[in-house]
Amino acid sequence: MKKIFSTLCMALVAVAMMAQDPVITFEKTEHDFGKIHEEDGRVSVVFNFKNEGMAPLVLSNVRASCGCTTPTWTKEPVEPGQTGSITVTYNPNGRPGRFQKTVTITSNASEATKKVFIKGEVIPKQAKPVNRYTVAVGALSMKTKTLDLGVIKKGETKNGELEYANLTKEEHAVELATNAADAYLISQASLAAPKPNEIGKFIFAIDTRNTKLYGPVEAYAYVVVDGKKEISETYKLIIKAEIVEDFSALTPEDKQQAPILEIPNEIDLGKVAAGKTLKASFPIKNTGVNPLDVHRVYCEDSNLRIKAPKPIKSGKKGAVTVEINAKEMEPGAYSRHLQIISNDYEHSKKQVTVYWIVE
């Protein structure tokens, strides 16, 4: 009986001692930031608590689960019936995606350890224009000044665009100027006056109906900033494409009647004295039925001037004329590739190698 009484007394003493301890209670123990933007920086939430015990409450430590979360808290003793707070700050920099963090509170309360939680989702920041637009075009910046539209069938129009950014602190008027000779090039700027950090587009189209050219074409446009037109490489945009004949509508009968280009793979143009000009020609024959149209003969070497023949009737020959400027050529043997574009649907683009000797 004495043992039972003794145990009961000890329990009552323990309860009485607990009643004298501080008791910590929180208004909330979890906070959802929802979606936050990385570029907006740190976000914070305050967890308020109250001491509902009978003795002063002291927070000995408040620890976050990772270094991206920083807590600050009431350091002074919180008297019974009074309140304190814990401010939790989360740094989203470099941490895109969802997150959930824990903050552990240690105190002299009857429940020595408590936890609060934060969560949310970080929306990653967009790359700054300056990181992508590295080509200076006056006051503007671009990724590139060259637009390649690829292959375009004759009779069709093809569009493309080049982006530009205003990375300055001022607004600038923007427009485009094109060459009158490039009538097949259509252009416009999407923003007439881009504001600071605003991105616009130069929109281009090549309308093959407005040119007689076949093969690779290269048109130019010049960026005009604040009304100042400057014809220089700084402001020059290059728009490339390759125009080809459209043979898709040919019937079997058309193909039987089609022209056929016949030409050797290699041609010797002869000899020329150093510093002089060589004029030579070589024949092209049409072994098909319909007339052969040689749309273009070209070479990447600007020292060669080439003239294509007029339409060649069935069974007849025409001549390609080549003029070679040897004024800046050293003595020796030379060779170049010529590209011949015609309406021979099976060999619409044929390569021929020409040779000559500079003495």
PDB file of C-alpha atoms in Angstrom, residues 102-210:
ATOM      1  CA  THR A 102      11.911  21.927 -42.558  1.00  0.00           C
ATOM      2  CA  VAL A 103      12.835  24.238 -39.679  1.00  0.00           C
ATOM      3  CA  THR A 104      13.478  22.563 -36.315  1.00  0.00           C
ATOM      4  CA  ILE A 105      12.938  24.572 -33.093  1.00  0.00           C
ATOM      5  CA  THR A 106      14.599  23.565 -29.833  1.00  0.00           C
ATOM      6  CA  SER A 107      13.437  25.224 -26.569  1.00  0.00           C
ATOM      7  CA  ASN A 108      12.862  24.698 -22.858  1.00  0.00           C
ATOM      8  CA  ALA A 109       9.180  24.049 -23.457  1.00  0.00           C
ATOM      9  CA  SER A 110       7.458  20.940 -22.213  1.00  0.00           C
ATOM     10  CA  GLU A 111       7.751  19.648 -25.792  1.00  0.00           C
ATOM     11  CA  ALA A 112      11.401  20.423 -26.332  1.00  0.00           C
ATOM     12  CA  THR A 113      11.413  20.042 -30.135  1.00  0.00           C
ATOM     13  CA  LYS A 114       8.926  21.435 -32.640  1.00  0.00           C
ATOM     14  CA  LYS A 115       8.990  21.735 -36.442  1.00  0.00           C
ATOM     15  CA  VAL A 116       7.564  24.140 -39.006  1.00  0.00           C
ATOM     16  CA  PHE A 117       7.553  23.667 -42.780  1.00  0.00           C
ATOM     17  CA  ILE A 118       7.735  25.769 -45.939  1.00  0.00           C
ATOM     18  CA  LYS A 119       7.116  24.711 -49.532  1.00  0.00           C
ATOM     19  CA  GLY A 120       6.498  26.155 -53.004  1.00  0.00           C
ATOM     20  CA  GLU A 121       7.658  26.120 -56.600  1.00  0.00           C
ATOM     21  CA  VAL A 122      10.391  28.281 -58.126  1.00  0.00           C
ATOM     22  CA  ILE A 123       9.759  29.471 -61.694  1.00  0.00           C
ATOM     23  CA  PRO A 124      13.218  29.699 -63.335  1.00  0.00           C
ATOM     24  CA  LYS A 125      14.336  33.070 -64.572  1.00  0.00           C
ATOM     25  CA  GLN A 126      14.700  33.674 -68.279  1.00  0.00           C
ATOM     26  CA  ALA A 127      18.151  34.080 -69.763  1.00  0.00           C
ATOM     27  CA  LYS A 128      19.023  37.739 -70.095  1.00  0.00           C
ATOM     28  CA  PRO A 129      19.067  38.990 -73.694  1.00  0.00           C
ATOM     29  CA  VAL A 130      22.658  40.089 -73.308  1.00  0.00           C
ATOM     30  CA  ASN A 131      23.645  36.428 -72.975  1.00  0.00           C
ATOM     31  CA  ARG A 132      22.093  35.523 -76.338  1.00  0.00           C
ATOM     32  CA  TYR A 133      22.400  38.647 -78.456  1.00  0.00           C
ATOM     33  CA  THR A 134      26.126  39.091 -78.837  1.00  0.00           C
ATOM     34  CA  VAL A 135      26.426  40.646 -82.319  1.00  0.00           C
ATOM     35  CA  ALA A 136      26.418  44.446 -82.200  1.00  0.00           C
ATOM     36  CA  VAL A 137      24.462  46.286 -84.908  1.00  0.00           C
ATOM     37  CA  GLY A 138      24.819  49.895 -83.869  1.00  0.00           C
ATOM     38  CA  ALA A 139      22.619  50.431 -80.810  1.00  0.00           C
ATOM     39  CA  LEU A 140      20.972  47.042 -81.362  1.00  0.00           C
ATOM     40  CA  SER A 141      22.204  43.518 -80.676  1.00  0.00           C
ATOM     41  CA  MET A 142      21.527  40.327 -82.634  1.00  0.00           C
ATOM     42  CA  LYS A 143      22.286  36.616 -82.445  1.00  0.00           C
ATOM     43  CA  THR A 144      23.383  36.546 -86.087  1.00  0.00           C
ATOM     44  CA  LYS A 145      23.211  38.803 -89.132  1.00  0.00           C
ATOM     45  CA  THR A 146      22.742  35.978 -91.641  1.00  0.00           C
ATOM     46  CA  LEU A 147      19.468  34.257 -92.543  1.00  0.00           C
ATOM     47  CA  ASP A 148      19.538  31.110 -94.700  1.00  0.00           C
ATOM     48  CA  LEU A 149      16.105  30.264 -96.095  1.00  0.00           C
ATOM     49  CA  GLY A 150      17.330  27.074 -97.742  1.00  0.00           C
ATOM     50  CA  VAL A 151      15.811  25.706-100.956  1.00  0.00           C
ATOM     51  CA  ILE A 152      12.890  27.550-102.589  1.00  0.00           C
ATOM     52  CA  LYS A 153      11.053  26.262-105.650  1.00  0.00           C
ATOM     53  CA  LYS A 154      10.613  28.696-108.496  1.00  0.00           C
ATOM     54  CA  GLY A 155       7.226  30.419-108.222  1.00  0.00           C
ATOM     55  CA  GLU A 156       7.084  30.134-104.434  1.00  0.00           C
ATOM     56  CA  THR A 157       7.706  32.548-101.563  1.00  0.00           C
ATOM     57  CA  LYS A 158       9.506  31.607 -98.360  1.00  0.00           C
ATOM     58  CA  ASN A 159       9.679  33.518 -95.083  1.00  0.00           C
ATOM     59  CA  GLY A 160      12.196  33.748 -92.261  1.00  0.00           C
ATOM     60  CA  GLU A 161      13.222  36.042 -89.438  1.00  0.00           C
ATOM     61  CA  LEU A 162      16.181  37.377 -87.471  1.00  0.00           C
ATOM     62  CA  GLU A 163      15.739  38.513 -83.865  1.00  0.00           C
ATOM     63  CA  TYR A 164      17.153  41.747 -82.524  1.00  0.00           C
ATOM     64  CA  ALA A 165      17.275  43.187 -79.006  1.00  0.00           C
ATOM     65  CA  ASN A 166      17.548  46.677 -77.592  1.00  0.00           C
ATOM     66  CA  LEU A 167      19.972  46.230 -74.698  1.00  0.00           C
ATOM     67  CA  THR A 168      20.437  49.945 -74.150  1.00  0.00           C
ATOM     68  CA  LYS A 169      18.614  52.139 -71.637  1.00  0.00           C
ATOM     69  CA  GLU A 170      16.897  54.185 -74.338  1.00  0.00           C
ATOM     70  CA  GLU A 171      14.246  53.638 -76.993  1.00  0.00           C
ATOM     71  CA  HIS A 172      15.505  53.497 -80.590  1.00  0.00           C
ATOM     72  CA  ALA A 173      13.701  53.836 -83.929  1.00  0.00           C
ATOM     73  CA  VAL A 174      14.367  50.844 -86.188  1.00  0.00           C
ATOM     74  CA  GLU A 175      13.711  50.167 -89.874  1.00  0.00           C
ATOM     75  CA  LEU A 176      15.254  48.306 -92.815  1.00  0.00           C
ATOM     76  CA  ALA A 177      16.657  49.460 -96.138  1.00  0.00           C
ATOM     77  CA  THR A 178      17.057  47.076 -99.086  1.00  0.00           C
ATOM     78  CA  ASN A 179      18.763  47.277-102.473  1.00  0.00           C
ATOM     79  CA  ALA A 180      16.584  48.115-105.464  1.00  0.00           C
ATOM     80  CA  ALA A 181      18.336  45.303-107.355  1.00  0.00           C
ATOM     81  CA  ASP A 182      17.012  42.781-104.831  1.00  0.00           C
ATOM     82  CA  ALA A 183      13.376  43.249-105.827  1.00  0.00           C
ATOM     83  CA  TYR A 184      12.614  39.676-104.802  1.00  0.00           C
ATOM     84  CA  LEU A 185      13.413  40.471-101.145  1.00  0.00           C
ATOM     85  CA  ILE A 186      10.544  41.612 -98.910  1.00  0.00           C
ATOM     86  CA  SER A 187      11.429  42.939 -95.443  1.00  0.00           C
ATOM     87  CA  GLN A 188       9.995  44.596 -92.350  1.00  0.00           C
ATOM     88  CA  ALA A 189      10.822  45.196 -88.679  1.00  0.00           C
ATOM     89  CA  SER A 190       8.255  43.942 -86.157  1.00  0.00           C
ATOM     90  CA  LEU A 191       8.983  46.797 -83.723  1.00  0.00           C
ATOM     91  CA  ALA A 192       9.405  50.328 -85.030  1.00  0.00           C
ATOM     92  CA  ALA A 193      10.745  51.588 -81.698  1.00  0.00           C
ATOM     93  CA  PRO A 194      11.891  48.826 -79.323  1.00  0.00           C
ATOM     94  CA  LYS A 195      12.066  49.850 -75.675  1.00  0.00           C
ATOM     95  CA  PRO A 196      14.990  48.939 -73.381  1.00  0.00           C
ATOM     96  CA  ASN A 197      15.393  45.128 -73.121  1.00  0.00           C
ATOM     97  CA  GLU A 198      12.643  44.606 -75.693  1.00  0.00           C
ATOM     98  CA  ILE A 199      13.115  41.986 -78.420  1.00  0.00           C
ATOM     99  CA  GLY A 200      11.901  42.394 -81.993  1.00  0.00           C
ATOM    100  CA  LYS A 201      12.199  40.565 -85.288  1.00  0.00           C
ATOM    101  CA  PHE A 202      13.352  41.435 -88.771  1.00  0.00           C
ATOM    102  CA  ILE A 203      10.991  39.512 -91.036  1.00  0.00           C
ATOM    103  CA  PHE A 204      12.127  38.606 -94.549  1.00  0.00           C
ATOM    104  CA  ALA A 205      10.598  36.846 -97.536  1.00  0.00           C
ATOM    105  CA  ILE A 206      12.077  35.868-100.875  1.00  0.00           C
ATOM    106  CA  ASP A 207       9.498  35.936-103.670  1.00  0.00           C
ATOM    107  CA  THR A 208      11.011  33.912-106.519  1.00  0.00           C
ATOM    108  CA  ARG A 209       8.447  35.304-108.961  1.00  0.00           C
ATOM    109  CA  ASN A 210      10.289  38.631-108.869  1.00  0.00           C
TER     110      ASN A 210
END
